[in-house]
Amino acid sequence: MPGSFRKHFYAAGTASVLVVAAAPATVAAINTAGIIASAVSQNCISWRVSGICYWLMCTPFGCSVKTSVKVTHYIPEVVVSTYTGPGANPWHEMAFMSGAAGAVDGGLTGGGGAGGGNAADIKDAGHRQSNIKFKYADAIGHPATSLIGGSIAGYSCDTAARAFNPYFLSTLDSLMWRSGLPESLYPEALIPGQRELGSQARANMWGNLYPRSGFVSQTDDDKASAVVAQRVADIITRSGQIHVYQQLKGARKPGYWPPGEVKENTGTANHKWQRLSPTLSATCAVFPDGAYPTAQDGNEAYALWQPYSCCKRRGQTFLYATNF
C-alpha cells in the first residue's frame, strides 16, 4: 500500500485507533463518531494492487499507450441495523428515521399488527417458547463511505453509496416486511437448500433468506439479527425487488468496476460484514461468522463492506486491463 494511502487511513488519530484496537468491545449503542473510527481497519479495507490498466492517449503529435495501476479495496457502504421497535435503531443519531416512519408502519398494521414491534419470542397457547422472532431493520449510508472511497486519486475507488442516505427503512416497507408476501410463495422460499445463510450439511444453518421479511425462525437472537441484515443487503443491491427501498449499485465505466449483488455463502468475493453493536469488531467476515453474545435489548448493527476495483484515467480510450 502506498505510504500516502496508508497514512490517510491508518494514522487517523490516536483516539480512533484506540477505539478499534480495543475491539471486540460490548456497546449497547453506537454513534456516528464511533462508526467512522471503526472503519479504520486494514482487515476490512483489504487494499491491494490487482492489475494494470492500458489507455490510448492521442495528441496532435500522435498516439501512445499509457498505463496505470489497477487497485482493489473494500468500502463501507451502509450500516444495517436490526432492532425491536420503531425508533430503537442502535445507531443513535439515525434512530429518528425509523421513529418518524413508525406512524406509517403503525397505520398499516393497526398499531403493531401480528408479531408486534418486539423481537421477543412469540409464545403459543400452551405457553411454549417459539423460535419465531421479528426484527425491524434499516440500511443507512455509512458515514465513512466517502472518506475511504475516492479520497486519493489513482489509489482509491469512488463509492456508489451516499453517507446517511436511507436505502431501506422497514417501517416504510411494512406490508412486505410483515406479511412476507409474495416472496413466501417463491421457489427460493419453498425449496430446501435454496438461498440459505449457512449450511444444513455443515450443521451451521442460520436461516433462510426468503421470504425477505422481518420474521425469522431462529432460537439464537444474534443469528436472527444477522439473517435479517443479510436479507436487507440482498434487497438493496438488486434492482426490481418488490420492496420499498433505494437501490445501491454503482455504474460500471472504463477503469471502474463497482461490486455486484450481495450473495450469501460465497466467501468475501462480493461483500463482508463488520459488527458494530453490541460487539464492536476491528475485523470483517461473512455470515456465518461464529458465536457472538446476543444484545440484551435485541438491537444490533453491522457495516456492509463491498469490493471496488479502479485505475486512474491516463488517456481518452480505455483499452483493457490485466489482472494479477
Short mmCIF file of C-alpha atoms in Angstrom, two decimals:
data_model
loop_
_atom_site.label_atom_id
_atom_site.label_comp_id
_atom_site.label_asym_id
_atom_site.label_seq_id
_atom_site.Cartn_x
_atom_site.Cartn_y
_atom_site.Cartn_z
CA MET A 1 0.00 0.00 0.00
CA PRO A 2 1.42 3.43 -0.93
CA GLY A 3 2.63 5.45 2.01
CA SER A 4 0.18 8.30 1.41
CA PHE A 5 -2.78 5.90 1.29
CA ARG A 6 -1.67 4.11 4.45
CA LYS A 7 -1.05 7.38 6.24
CA HIS A 8 -4.50 8.68 5.29
CA PHE A 9 -6.38 5.67 6.64
CA TYR A 10 -4.27 4.33 9.48
CA ALA A 11 -2.85 7.47 11.08
CA ALA A 12 -6.34 8.79 11.79
CA GLY A 13 -5.51 9.89 15.29
CA THR A 14 -4.70 8.07 18.48
CA ALA A 15 -8.28 8.11 19.70
CA SER A 16 -9.64 6.48 16.56
CA VAL A 17 -7.00 3.78 16.55
CA LEU A 18 -7.62 3.01 20.21
CA VAL A 19 -11.35 2.56 19.60
CA VAL A 20 -10.68 -0.14 17.03
CA ALA A 21 -7.69 -1.65 18.80
CA ALA A 22 -9.83 -2.27 21.85
CA ALA A 23 -12.33 -4.31 19.80
CA PRO A 24 -14.14 -6.54 20.20
CA ALA A 25 -15.95 -4.49 22.83
CA THR A 26 -19.51 -4.56 24.07
CA VAL A 27 -21.51 -1.45 23.23
CA ALA A 28 -25.25 -1.08 23.76
CA ALA A 29 -25.47 1.60 21.05
CA ILE A 30 -23.09 3.34 18.70
CA ASN A 31 -22.78 6.87 17.38
CA THR A 32 -21.51 8.39 14.14
CA ALA A 33 -18.04 9.13 15.51
CA GLY A 34 -17.65 5.54 16.66
CA ILE A 35 -18.77 4.18 13.29
CA ILE A 36 -16.25 6.38 11.46
CA ALA A 37 -13.47 5.32 13.83
CA SER A 38 -14.36 1.63 13.34
CA ALA A 39 -13.75 1.99 9.59
CA VAL A 40 -10.03 2.48 10.23
CA SER A 41 -9.46 -1.25 9.71
CA GLN A 42 -6.81 -2.70 7.43
CA ASN A 43 -8.54 -6.07 7.64
CA CYS A 44 -11.78 -4.62 6.28
CA ILE A 45 -10.28 -2.31 3.65
CA SER A 46 -8.00 -5.07 2.23
CA TRP A 47 -6.28 -2.68 -0.21
CA ARG A 48 -4.12 -4.30 -2.90
CA VAL A 49 -2.69 -3.74 -6.36
CA SER A 50 -4.75 -6.04 -8.57
CA GLY A 51 -3.56 -5.32 -12.12
CA ILE A 52 -2.57 -2.82 -14.78
CA CYS A 53 -4.84 -0.72 -16.99
CA TYR A 54 -3.93 0.32 -20.54
CA TRP A 55 -5.15 3.59 -22.07
CA LEU A 56 -4.82 5.10 -25.54
CA MET A 57 -3.60 8.68 -25.32
CA CYS A 58 -3.78 10.74 -28.51
CA THR A 59 -2.40 14.24 -29.10
CA PRO A 60 -1.87 16.33 -32.26
CA PHE A 61 1.57 14.70 -32.41
CA GLY A 62 0.37 11.09 -32.38
CA CYS A 63 -0.98 8.36 -30.14
CA SER A 64 0.66 6.27 -27.44
CA VAL A 65 -0.36 3.68 -24.86
CA LYS A 66 -0.27 4.76 -21.23
CA THR A 67 -0.60 2.54 -18.19
CA SER A 68 -1.97 2.98 -14.69
CA VAL A 69 -2.14 0.79 -11.63
CA LYS A 70 -5.38 -1.11 -11.00
CA VAL A 71 -6.26 -1.29 -7.31
CA THR A 72 -8.91 -3.23 -5.42
CA HIS A 73 -10.21 -2.49 -1.95
CA TYR A 74 -13.38 -2.68 0.13
CA ILE A 75 -15.52 0.31 1.03
CA PRO A 76 -18.08 0.51 3.86
CA GLU A 77 -21.34 1.28 2.08
CA VAL A 78 -24.20 1.07 4.57
CA VAL A 79 -24.86 0.46 8.22
CA VAL A 80 -27.57 -2.19 8.55
CA SER A 81 -29.36 -2.10 11.91
CA THR A 82 -31.84 -4.64 13.26
CA TYR A 83 -33.93 -3.73 16.26
CA THR A 84 -37.04 -4.50 18.30
CA GLY A 85 -39.28 -1.48 17.76
CA PRO A 86 -39.63 1.79 15.81
CA GLY A 87 -37.02 4.29 16.93
CA ALA A 88 -34.80 1.65 18.56
CA ASN A 89 -32.03 1.75 15.93
CA PRO A 90 -28.75 1.35 17.90
CA TRP A 91 -27.13 4.00 15.65
CA HIS A 92 -28.00 6.83 18.00
CA GLU A 93 -28.20 9.74 15.55
CA MET A 94 -30.24 7.79 12.98
CA ALA A 95 -32.87 6.36 15.33
CA PHE A 96 -35.22 9.23 14.46
CA MET A 97 -35.61 7.94 10.88
CA SER A 98 -37.41 4.74 11.82
CA GLY A 99 -39.21 6.54 14.61
CA ALA A 100 -40.59 9.15 12.20
CA ALA A 101 -41.63 6.44 9.75
CA GLY A 102 -43.22 4.39 12.54
CA ALA A 103 -46.54 6.18 12.05
CA VAL A 104 -46.77 4.65 8.58
CA ASP A 105 -45.92 1.21 9.94
CA GLY A 106 -48.45 1.54 12.76
CA GLY A 107 -51.14 2.64 10.35
CA LEU A 108 -50.62 -0.35 8.09
CA THR A 109 -50.56 -2.85 10.96
CA GLY A 110 -53.21 -1.34 13.18
CA GLY A 111 -50.82 -0.20 15.90
CA GLY A 112 -48.40 -3.08 15.83
CA GLY A 113 -50.03 -5.87 13.93
CA ALA A 114 -49.14 -9.55 14.07
CA GLY A 115 -45.79 -10.07 15.63
CA GLY A 116 -45.87 -6.69 17.35
CA GLY A 117 -42.84 -4.44 17.40
CA ASN A 118 -40.74 -6.64 19.67
CA ALA A 119 -38.13 -9.25 18.92
CA ALA A 120 -39.25 -11.18 21.97
CA ASP A 121 -40.13 -14.78 21.26
CA ILE A 122 -43.76 -15.40 20.40
CA LYS A 123 -45.50 -17.96 22.61
CA ASP A 124 -48.34 -20.23 21.60
CA ALA A 125 -51.47 -21.09 23.60
CA GLY A 126 -49.53 -23.73 25.56
CA HIS A 127 -47.01 -21.06 26.62
CA ARG A 128 -44.17 -22.87 24.91
CA GLN A 129 -41.38 -20.67 23.61
CA SER A 130 -41.46 -20.24 19.83
CA ASN A 131 -38.46 -19.88 17.53
CA ILE A 132 -40.11 -17.07 15.58
CA LYS A 133 -38.58 -13.61 16.06
CA PHE A 134 -39.46 -10.29 14.47
CA LYS A 135 -36.99 -7.50 13.68
CA TYR A 136 -37.28 -4.05 12.24
CA ALA A 137 -34.33 -3.07 10.03
CA ASP A 138 -32.68 -0.03 8.45
CA ALA A 139 -29.90 0.35 5.87
CA ILE A 140 -28.38 3.83 6.01
CA GLY A 141 -25.33 5.12 4.14
CA HIS A 142 -22.11 4.60 6.10
CA PRO A 143 -20.71 7.93 7.39
CA ALA A 144 -17.15 6.98 6.33
CA THR A 145 -18.00 5.74 2.84
CA SER A 146 -16.61 8.85 1.10
CA LEU A 147 -13.61 9.07 3.43
CA ILE A 148 -12.38 5.70 2.22
CA GLY A 149 -13.86 5.72 -1.28
CA GLY A 150 -12.30 8.09 -3.79
CA SER A 151 -10.19 10.01 -1.30
CA ILE A 152 -6.86 9.52 -3.10
CA ALA A 153 -7.00 9.73 -6.91
CA GLY A 154 -5.48 6.70 -8.56
CA TYR A 155 -5.21 4.71 -5.33
CA SER A 156 -8.79 4.52 -4.07
CA CYS A 157 -12.09 3.97 -5.87
CA ASP A 158 -15.21 6.10 -5.77
CA THR A 159 -18.05 4.73 -3.68
CA ALA A 160 -21.56 4.18 -5.03
CA ALA A 161 -23.05 4.85 -1.60
CA ARG A 162 -24.03 8.20 -0.11
CA ALA A 163 -23.39 8.84 3.55
CA PHE A 164 -26.52 8.99 5.73
CA ASN A 165 -28.80 8.15 2.79
CA PRO A 166 -31.69 5.84 3.83
CA TYR A 167 -31.56 2.90 1.43
CA PHE A 168 -34.06 0.82 3.38
CA LEU A 169 -36.43 1.51 6.28
CA SER A 170 -38.58 -1.47 7.22
CA THR A 171 -41.21 0.86 8.66
CA LEU A 172 -41.80 2.15 5.12
CA ASP A 173 -41.83 -1.39 3.70
CA SER A 174 -44.31 -2.61 6.31
CA LEU A 175 -46.67 -4.53 4.01
CA MET A 176 -43.98 -6.86 2.62
CA TRP A 177 -41.80 -6.78 5.75
CA ARG A 178 -44.60 -8.11 7.95
CA SER A 179 -46.51 -10.38 5.54
CA GLY A 180 -43.62 -11.96 3.63
CA LEU A 181 -45.84 -11.94 0.55
CA PRO A 182 -45.47 -12.69 -2.25
CA GLU A 183 -41.93 -13.93 -1.52
CA SER A 184 -43.13 -16.75 0.75
CA LEU A 185 -44.51 -18.34 -2.43
CA TYR A 186 -41.24 -18.04 -4.39
CA PRO A 187 -39.22 -21.21 -5.15
CA GLU A 188 -36.38 -19.80 -3.03
CA ALA A 189 -38.68 -19.96 -0.01
CA LEU A 190 -40.31 -23.31 -0.78
CA ILE A 191 -37.37 -25.45 -1.94
CA PRO A 192 -34.98 -26.62 0.83
CA GLY A 193 -31.38 -25.64 0.18
CA GLN A 194 -32.26 -22.57 -1.86
CA ARG A 195 -30.92 -19.18 -0.67
CA GLU A 196 -29.93 -20.22 2.84
CA LEU A 197 -27.45 -18.49 5.12
CA GLY A 198 -25.15 -21.26 6.28
CA SER A 199 -25.50 -24.96 5.57
CA GLN A 200 -27.59 -27.78 6.98
CA ALA A 201 -24.93 -30.26 5.88
CA ARG A 202 -22.28 -28.47 7.94
CA ALA A 203 -24.64 -28.16 10.92
CA ASN A 204 -24.21 -24.39 10.70
CA MET A 205 -27.57 -23.26 9.35
CA TRP A 206 -28.52 -19.71 10.38
CA GLY A 207 -31.70 -19.18 8.39
CA ASN A 208 -33.50 -18.77 5.08
CA LEU A 209 -33.06 -15.62 3.02
CA TYR A 210 -36.58 -15.92 1.62
CA PRO A 211 -39.09 -14.63 2.35
CA ARG A 212 -37.15 -11.41 2.97
CA SER A 213 -39.29 -10.19 5.85
CA GLY A 214 -38.76 -9.27 9.49
CA PHE A 215 -39.78 -12.71 10.78
CA VAL A 216 -37.01 -15.28 11.35
CA SER A 217 -37.17 -18.82 12.68
CA GLN A 218 -34.10 -18.93 14.92
CA THR A 219 -33.56 -19.58 18.64
CA ASP A 220 -30.35 -17.50 18.74
CA ASP A 221 -31.18 -13.79 18.64
CA ASP A 222 -27.75 -12.80 17.30
CA LYS A 223 -28.11 -15.20 14.38
CA ALA A 224 -31.66 -13.96 13.75
CA SER A 225 -30.31 -10.39 13.51
CA ALA A 226 -27.60 -11.49 11.09
CA VAL A 227 -30.15 -13.22 8.85
CA VAL A 228 -32.28 -10.06 8.76
CA ALA A 229 -29.21 -7.94 7.92
CA GLN A 230 -28.32 -10.31 5.08
CA ARG A 231 -31.87 -10.05 3.74
CA VAL A 232 -31.67 -6.25 3.72
CA ALA A 233 -28.33 -6.31 1.85
CA ASP A 234 -29.85 -8.79 -0.60
CA ILE A 235 -32.71 -6.39 -1.33
CA ILE A 236 -30.87 -3.09 -1.70
CA THR A 237 -28.12 -4.40 -4.02
CA ARG A 238 -30.65 -5.69 -6.55
CA SER A 239 -32.99 -3.94 -8.94
CA GLY A 240 -36.73 -4.50 -9.34
CA GLN A 241 -37.40 -6.01 -5.93
CA ILE A 242 -40.96 -5.96 -4.52
CA HIS A 243 -39.97 -3.76 -1.59
CA VAL A 244 -39.82 -0.06 -0.77
CA TYR A 245 -36.12 0.80 -0.99
CA GLN A 246 -33.40 2.70 -2.85
CA GLN A 247 -31.05 0.58 -4.91
CA LEU A 248 -27.36 0.62 -4.01
CA LYS A 249 -25.44 -0.13 -7.17
CA GLY A 250 -22.56 1.60 -8.92
CA ALA A 251 -22.46 2.14 -12.70
CA ARG A 252 -19.59 0.38 -14.40
CA LYS A 253 -17.43 2.55 -16.66
CA PRO A 254 -13.96 2.40 -18.25
CA GLY A 255 -11.42 1.84 -15.49
CA TYR A 256 -14.05 1.45 -12.78
CA TRP A 257 -15.53 -1.84 -11.58
CA PRO A 258 -18.13 -1.50 -8.78
CA PRO A 259 -19.32 -4.58 -6.87
CA GLY A 260 -22.22 -6.77 -7.91
CA GLU A 261 -25.16 -8.08 -5.93
CA VAL A 262 -24.60 -9.38 -2.42
CA LYS A 263 -24.73 -13.18 -2.39
CA GLU A 264 -24.56 -15.39 0.68
CA ASN A 265 -22.18 -18.36 1.14
CA THR A 266 -19.67 -17.09 -1.44
CA GLY A 267 -16.90 -16.06 0.94
CA THR A 268 -15.73 -12.46 0.71
CA ALA A 269 -15.97 -12.35 -3.09
CA ASN A 270 -18.63 -9.63 -3.13
CA HIS A 271 -19.15 -8.50 0.46
CA LYS A 272 -18.24 -8.81 4.11
CA TRP A 273 -19.66 -7.61 7.40
CA GLN A 274 -18.19 -5.67 10.31
CA ARG A 275 -20.03 -5.94 13.60
CA LEU A 276 -20.67 -2.59 15.25
CA SER A 277 -23.17 -3.23 18.06
CA PRO A 278 -23.41 -4.84 20.56
CA THR A 279 -19.93 -6.16 19.65
CA LEU A 280 -17.58 -3.62 18.05
CA SER A 281 -15.14 -5.55 15.90
CA ALA A 282 -11.92 -4.46 14.20
CA THR A 283 -12.25 -7.18 11.56
CA CYS A 284 -14.69 -8.17 8.83
CA ALA A 285 -16.14 -11.56 7.92
CA VAL A 286 -19.11 -13.16 6.21
CA PHE A 287 -22.04 -14.85 7.92
CA PRO A 288 -21.95 -17.44 9.47
CA ASP A 289 -19.05 -15.91 11.40
CA GLY A 290 -19.00 -17.78 14.71
CA ALA A 291 -20.72 -17.38 18.05
CA TYR A 292 -21.39 -13.92 19.47
CA PRO A 293 -23.27 -12.75 22.55
CA THR A 294 -26.78 -11.51 21.96
CA ALA A 295 -27.74 -7.92 22.61
CA GLN A 296 -29.68 -7.52 25.83
CA ASP A 297 -32.11 -5.15 24.14
CA GLY A 298 -32.25 -7.16 20.91
CA ASN A 299 -30.75 -4.33 18.82
CA GLU A 300 -27.68 -4.86 16.62
CA ALA A 301 -25.79 -3.01 13.88
CA TYR A 302 -23.42 -4.10 11.12
CA ALA A 303 -21.39 -2.32 8.44
CA LEU A 304 -21.66 -3.78 4.93
CA TRP A 305 -18.37 -3.62 3.00
CA GLN A 306 -18.08 -4.36 -0.73
CA PRO A 307 -15.05 -4.56 -3.07
CA TYR A 308 -14.32 -1.97 -5.75
CA SER A 309 -11.64 -2.00 -8.45
CA CYS A 310 -10.43 1.01 -10.40
CA CYS A 311 -7.49 2.66 -12.10
CA LYS A 312 -6.56 6.24 -12.88
CA ARG A 313 -7.51 7.52 -16.34
CA ARG A 314 -4.40 8.07 -18.44
CA GLY A 315 -5.92 8.58 -21.92
CA GLN A 316 -9.06 9.15 -23.91
CA THR A 317 -9.78 5.47 -24.56
CA PHE A 318 -9.64 2.52 -22.19
CA LEU A 319 -8.10 -0.47 -23.97
CA TYR A 320 -8.03 -3.32 -21.46
CA ALA A 321 -6.74 -4.38 -18.07
CA THR A 322 -4.58 -7.26 -16.94
CA ASN A 323 -5.28 -8.76 -13.52
CA PHE A 324 -2.79 -10.14 -11.03
#
